[in-house]
Amino acid sequence: MKELNNNPVLIAIDHGYGFIKTPHFVFPACVKEVPAKPSFAENILQWVGHMYVVGEGHKEFISDKAQDNDYRLLTMAAVALELKRIGRTEASVYLAVGLPLDWAGQQKDSFQNYLRTPWQQNFTFNDEEFSIQIEDVLVYPQGFAAIADKLSSFTGMNMLCDIGNGTLSLMYINNGLPVPGKVFTEQLGVYQCTLKMKESVMKQCHCRLDDAMAEDFIRTGKVEAAPIIRNAMMDGVTSYVNSVMTYIREHDYNPMMMRLHMMGGGACLLKNFGGKDIQADINDHRILLDTDVHATAKGYERLARSSLIGKGVQLL
């Protein structure tokens, strides 16, 4: 890699179990090796003699993201998209990333080392060659990063609930400060909602529900299907939302004593499918919804930029 004279670039990536999000892009967290370039596929990544299709299909949940090579490849795709946006194909790169709240401390070092390897990377994405050098990887708690700059407004007792595709994470925040020992992570992400919908449709209608149709229904509350299919899907969603609220209440959530800040896919679910009690709490601002899918990546970017500038790093 030739010497880079330009200032390094900061790229924030939210490595979700369902989707990869940067401040400007989102695509499914799936990568599949192929023997040759497919005729109609988009987002083709080539690296060390192998070819991959990025963003098609569904990746199974794994608690340790460094377990296989997928998230390294997905990182290259995300970096390529962000660099292309600013007209760069070569850069020194700082990565700002995160892990679920209750796992960040335990998995931080291994995830940093995983994304740092190799330091220099040459790859092709959508027929364009990229050459990058990883300067450092900064890791932050998922979900919390999105609200870190708003903590002064978190007066009284608050519960942060970040529901991604794979996990649900809870954090208590009292007068702007995280409460030690009150952080929880459970495999109760939005994909569990998809599974409940598929189970309900199969049981009631004896047909298989496509993942894409389920995801559209979660996001919009609408579906182009017969009423019997929609009703079965609604039964699955309702069952999942009830499971989420039960889990939250089991961790001492009380809407009369605290505010619930709902992020990620959970915010869309409560907005589209919350019952009368939930809608009343939303209207009374006891439940606050952040439906911006880029919110966590933007939070990583803010925290990392502040940290790096404080250390004298001159970013692009």
Coordinates of C-alpha atoms in Angstrom, one line a residue:
M1 CA 0.0 0.0 0.0
K2 CA 1.5 3.3 -1.0
E3 CA 1.9 6.1 1.6
L4 CA -1.3 8.0 2.3
N5 CA -0.8 11.7 2.7
N6 CA -4.5 12.6 3.3
N7 CA -6.0 12.8 6.8
P8 CA -7.4 9.5 8.1
V9 CA -11.1 8.8 7.8
L10 CA -13.4 7.8 10.6
I11 CA -16.0 5.2 9.7
A12 CA -18.7 4.1 12.2
I13 CA -20.3 0.7 11.8
D14 CA -23.2 -0.8 13.7
H15 CA -22.5 -4.6 13.2
G16 CA -26.1 -5.8 13.7
Y17 CA -27.1 -9.5 13.6
G18 CA -29.7 -8.6 11.0
F19 CA -28.3 -5.5 9.3
I20 CA -25.1 -3.6 8.9
K21 CA -25.6 0.1 9.5
T22 CA -23.3 3.1 9.0
P23 CA -24.4 6.7 9.4
H24 CA -25.5 6.7 5.7
F25 CA -26.1 3.1 4.6
V26 CA -27.8 -0.1 5.7
F27 CA -27.7 -3.6 4.2
P28 CA -28.4 -7.1 5.4
A29 CA -25.7 -8.7 7.5
C30 CA -25.1 -11.6 5.2
V31 CA -22.2 -12.6 3.0
K32 CA -21.9 -15.7 0.8
E33 CA -19.0 -17.0 -1.1
V34 CA -19.7 -17.7 -4.8
P35 CA -17.5 -19.4 -7.5
A36 CA -18.2 -16.7 -10.1
K37 CA -19.9 -13.4 -10.4
P38 CA -23.7 -13.8 -10.5
S39 CA -25.6 -12.3 -13.3
F40 CA -28.0 -10.2 -11.3
A41 CA -26.4 -9.8 -7.9
E42 CA -25.3 -6.5 -6.5
N43 CA -22.6 -5.7 -3.9
I44 CA -19.9 -8.1 -5.0
L45 CA -16.8 -8.2 -2.8
Q46 CA -13.5 -9.8 -3.9
W47 CA -10.7 -10.4 -1.4
V48 CA -7.6 -12.6 -1.4
G49 CA -8.8 -14.5 -4.4
H50 CA -12.3 -15.2 -3.2
M51 CA -15.6 -13.7 -4.4
Y52 CA -18.6 -12.9 -2.2
V53 CA -22.1 -11.6 -2.5
V54 CA -22.9 -9.2 0.3
G55 CA -26.4 -8.4 1.7
E56 CA -28.4 -11.3 0.3
G57 CA -30.0 -13.9 2.6
H58 CA -30.0 -14.2 6.4
K59 CA -27.1 -14.9 8.7
E60 CA -27.8 -17.2 11.7
F61 CA -27.3 -15.7 15.2
I62 CA -23.9 -16.2 16.8
S63 CA -23.1 -14.5 20.1
D64 CA -19.4 -14.1 19.2
K65 CA -19.1 -12.0 16.1
A66 CA -15.4 -12.9 15.7
Q67 CA -16.3 -16.6 15.4
D68 CA -16.1 -16.6 11.6
N69 CA -14.9 -14.3 8.8
D70 CA -18.3 -12.8 7.9
Y71 CA -18.2 -9.6 9.9
R72 CA -14.7 -8.8 8.7
L73 CA -16.0 -9.1 5.1
L74 CA -19.1 -7.1 5.9
T75 CA -16.9 -4.4 7.4
M76 CA -15.0 -4.1 4.1
A77 CA -18.3 -3.6 2.3
A78 CA -19.4 -0.9 4.8
V79 CA -16.0 0.9 4.5
A80 CA -16.2 0.8 0.7
L81 CA -19.6 2.3 0.7
E82 CA -18.6 5.1 3.0
L83 CA -15.4 5.8 1.2
K84 CA -17.1 5.8 -2.2
R85 CA -19.6 8.4 -0.7
I86 CA -16.7 10.8 -0.1
G87 CA -14.8 10.0 -3.3
R88 CA -12.0 8.0 -1.8
T89 CA -10.7 4.5 -2.7
E90 CA -7.5 4.7 -0.5
A91 CA -7.5 5.8 3.1
S92 CA -6.1 5.3 6.6
V93 CA -9.2 4.3 8.6
Y94 CA -10.3 4.5 12.2
L95 CA -13.3 2.2 12.9
A96 CA -15.9 3.1 15.5
V97 CA -18.0 0.0 16.4
G98 CA -19.9 -1.5 19.2
L99 CA -21.1 -4.6 21.0
P100 CA -24.3 -5.4 23.0
L101 CA -24.4 -3.6 26.4
D102 CA -23.8 -6.5 28.7
W103 CA -21.2 -8.1 26.4
A104 CA -19.0 -5.1 25.5
G105 CA -16.6 -5.5 28.3
Q106 CA -16.1 -9.2 27.8
Q107 CA -15.7 -9.2 24.0
K108 CA -14.1 -5.8 23.4
D109 CA -10.5 -7.0 23.1
S110 CA -11.2 -10.0 20.8
F111 CA -13.5 -7.9 18.5
Q112 CA -10.9 -5.1 18.3
N113 CA -8.2 -7.6 17.3
Y114 CA -10.6 -9.3 14.9
L115 CA -11.3 -6.1 13.0
R116 CA -7.6 -5.0 13.1
T117 CA -6.5 -8.1 11.2
P118 CA -5.1 -7.5 8.7
W119 CA -4.0 -3.9 9.3
Q120 CA -3.7 -3.4 5.6
Q121 CA -6.4 -4.5 3.3
N122 CA -6.7 -4.5 -0.5
F123 CA -10.0 -5.6 -1.9
T124 CA -12.5 -4.9 -4.7
F125 CA -16.1 -3.9 -4.2
N126 CA -18.5 -3.6 -7.1
D127 CA -15.5 -3.6 -9.5
E128 CA -13.7 -0.8 -7.8
E129 CA -10.4 -1.4 -6.0
F130 CA -9.9 -0.2 -2.5
S131 CA -6.8 0.0 -0.3
I132 CA -7.1 0.8 3.4
Q133 CA -5.0 0.7 6.5
I134 CA -6.7 0.2 9.8
E135 CA -5.3 2.7 12.2
D136 CA -7.3 1.7 15.2
V137 CA -10.7 0.2 16.3
L138 CA -12.7 2.0 19.0
V139 CA -15.5 -0.1 20.6
Y140 CA -18.5 1.3 22.5
P141 CA -21.6 -0.1 24.2
Q142 CA -24.3 -0.6 21.7
G143 CA -27.4 1.5 22.2
F144 CA -25.9 3.6 24.9
A145 CA -23.7 5.3 22.3
A146 CA -26.8 6.6 20.6
I147 CA -27.9 8.6 23.6
A148 CA -24.5 9.4 25.2
D149 CA -24.7 13.0 24.1
K150 CA -28.3 13.4 25.5
L151 CA -27.7 12.1 29.1
S152 CA -28.3 15.5 30.6
S153 CA -31.9 15.2 29.6
F154 CA -32.3 11.8 31.3
T155 CA -33.6 13.2 34.6
G156 CA -35.0 10.8 37.2
M157 CA -35.0 7.0 36.5
N158 CA -34.9 5.8 32.9
M159 CA -34.6 2.4 31.2
L160 CA -32.9 2.2 27.8
C161 CA -34.1 -0.8 25.7
D162 CA -32.2 -1.5 22.5
I163 CA -33.7 -4.3 20.4
G164 CA -31.7 -5.4 17.5
N165 CA -32.2 -8.3 15.2
G166 CA -30.5 -10.8 17.6
T167 CA -30.5 -9.3 21.1
L168 CA -32.5 -7.2 23.5
S169 CA -30.4 -5.1 25.8
L170 CA -31.5 -3.1 28.9
M171 CA -29.7 -0.4 30.8
Y172 CA -30.9 1.7 33.8
I173 CA -29.9 5.3 33.8
N174 CA -30.5 7.5 36.9
N175 CA -30.2 11.2 36.5
G176 CA -28.0 10.9 33.4
L177 CA -25.7 8.2 34.9
P178 CA -25.7 4.4 34.1
V179 CA -26.6 2.3 37.1
P180 CA -23.9 -0.3 37.9
G181 CA -25.1 -3.8 37.8
K182 CA -28.3 -2.9 36.0
V183 CA -27.4 -3.9 32.5
F184 CA -28.9 -7.0 30.8
T185 CA -28.7 -8.7 27.4
E186 CA -31.0 -11.5 26.2
Q187 CA -31.4 -13.3 22.9
L188 CA -34.8 -11.8 22.3
G189 CA -34.2 -9.7 19.2
V190 CA -36.5 -8.9 16.3
Y191 CA -35.7 -12.2 14.5
Q192 CA -37.5 -13.9 17.3
C193 CA -40.6 -12.0 16.2
T194 CA -40.0 -13.2 12.6
L195 CA -39.9 -16.8 13.9
K196 CA -43.1 -16.3 15.8
M197 CA -44.8 -14.9 12.7
K198 CA -43.6 -17.8 10.6
E199 CA -44.7 -20.3 13.2
S200 CA -48.2 -18.7 13.4
V201 CA -48.6 -18.6 9.6
M202 CA -47.6 -22.2 9.2
K203 CA -49.9 -23.3 12.0
Q204 CA -52.9 -21.3 10.9
C205 CA -52.5 -21.1 7.1
H206 CA -50.2 -24.1 6.3
C207 CA -47.8 -22.1 4.2
R208 CA -44.3 -20.7 4.6
L209 CA -43.8 -17.0 5.4
D210 CA -40.9 -15.3 3.6
D211 CA -38.4 -13.4 5.9
A212 CA -38.6 -10.3 3.7
M213 CA -42.4 -10.2 4.0
A214 CA -42.1 -10.5 7.8
E215 CA -39.5 -7.7 7.9
D216 CA -41.7 -5.4 5.9
F217 CA -44.6 -6.0 8.1
I218 CA -42.5 -5.3 11.2
R219 CA -41.2 -2.0 9.7
T220 CA -44.4 -0.7 8.2
G221 CA -47.3 -2.5 9.8
K222 CA -48.6 -3.4 6.3
V223 CA -48.5 -6.5 4.1
E224 CA -49.8 -7.4 0.7
A225 CA -51.4 -10.7 1.5
A226 CA -54.8 -12.2 2.2
P227 CA -56.5 -11.2 5.5
I228 CA -56.0 -14.7 6.9
I229 CA -52.2 -14.4 6.4
R230 CA -52.2 -10.9 7.9
N231 CA -54.2 -12.0 11.0
A232 CA -51.8 -14.9 11.5
M233 CA -48.8 -12.6 11.2
M234 CA -50.4 -10.2 13.7
D235 CA -50.8 -13.1 16.2
G236 CA -47.1 -13.7 15.9
V237 CA -46.2 -10.1 16.4
T238 CA -48.5 -9.7 19.3
S239 CA -47.0 -12.7 21.0
Y240 CA -43.5 -11.3 20.5
V241 CA -44.4 -7.8 21.8
N242 CA -46.0 -9.4 24.9
S243 CA -42.8 -11.4 25.5
V244 CA -40.7 -8.3 25.3
M245 CA -42.9 -6.3 27.7
T246 CA -42.9 -9.3 30.1
Y247 CA -39.1 -9.4 30.0
I248 CA -38.9 -5.7 30.6
R249 CA -41.3 -5.8 33.5
E250 CA -39.4 -8.8 35.0
H251 CA -36.5 -6.3 35.2
D252 CA -38.6 -3.9 37.3
Y253 CA -39.9 -1.6 34.6
N254 CA -42.7 0.6 36.0
P255 CA -44.1 3.3 33.6
M256 CA -45.3 5.3 36.7
M257 CA -41.8 5.6 38.0
M258 CA -39.5 5.8 35.0
R259 CA -39.3 6.5 31.3
L260 CA -38.6 3.8 28.7
H261 CA -36.4 4.8 25.8
M262 CA -37.0 2.2 23.1
M263 CA -34.5 1.9 20.2
G264 CA -33.9 -0.3 17.2
G265 CA -36.4 -2.7 15.8
G266 CA -38.3 -2.6 19.1
A267 CA -39.2 1.0 18.5
C268 CA -40.9 0.2 15.2
L269 CA -42.7 -2.8 16.9
L270 CA -44.1 -0.7 19.7
K271 CA -45.1 2.1 17.3
N272 CA -46.9 -0.2 14.9
F273 CA -48.2 -3.0 17.2
G274 CA -48.2 -1.7 20.8
G275 CA -51.5 -2.2 22.6
K276 CA -53.7 0.5 24.1
D277 CA -51.6 0.7 27.3
I278 CA -48.4 1.1 25.4
Q279 CA -49.9 3.7 23.0
A280 CA -51.1 5.6 26.1
D281 CA -47.6 5.6 27.5
I282 CA -46.2 6.8 24.2
N283 CA -48.7 9.6 24.0
D284 CA -47.8 10.6 27.6
H285 CA -44.1 10.5 26.8
R286 CA -43.5 7.7 29.3
I287 CA -42.2 5.6 26.4
L288 CA -39.9 7.4 23.9
L289 CA -39.2 5.8 20.5
D290 CA -36.1 6.3 18.4
T291 CA -36.9 4.7 15.0
D292 CA -33.7 5.9 13.3
V293 CA -31.9 2.8 12.2
H294 CA -28.7 4.8 11.9
A295 CA -28.8 6.2 15.4
T296 CA -26.3 3.8 17.0
A297 CA -23.8 4.2 14.2
K298 CA -24.1 8.0 14.4
G299 CA -23.5 7.6 18.2
Y300 CA -20.3 5.7 17.6
E301 CA -19.2 8.4 15.2
R302 CA -19.8 11.2 17.7
L303 CA -18.0 9.4 20.5
A304 CA -15.0 8.4 18.4
R305 CA -14.6 11.8 16.8
S306 CA -14.6 13.5 20.1
S307 CA -12.0 11.0 21.5
L308 CA -9.7 11.1 18.5
I309 CA -9.8 14.9 18.2
G310 CA -9.0 15.1 21.9
K311 CA -5.9 13.0 21.2
G312 CA -4.8 15.4 18.4
V313 CA -5.8 13.2 15.5
Q314 CA -6.6 15.3 12.4
L315 CA -9.5 13.6 10.7
L316 CA -10.9 14.2 7.3

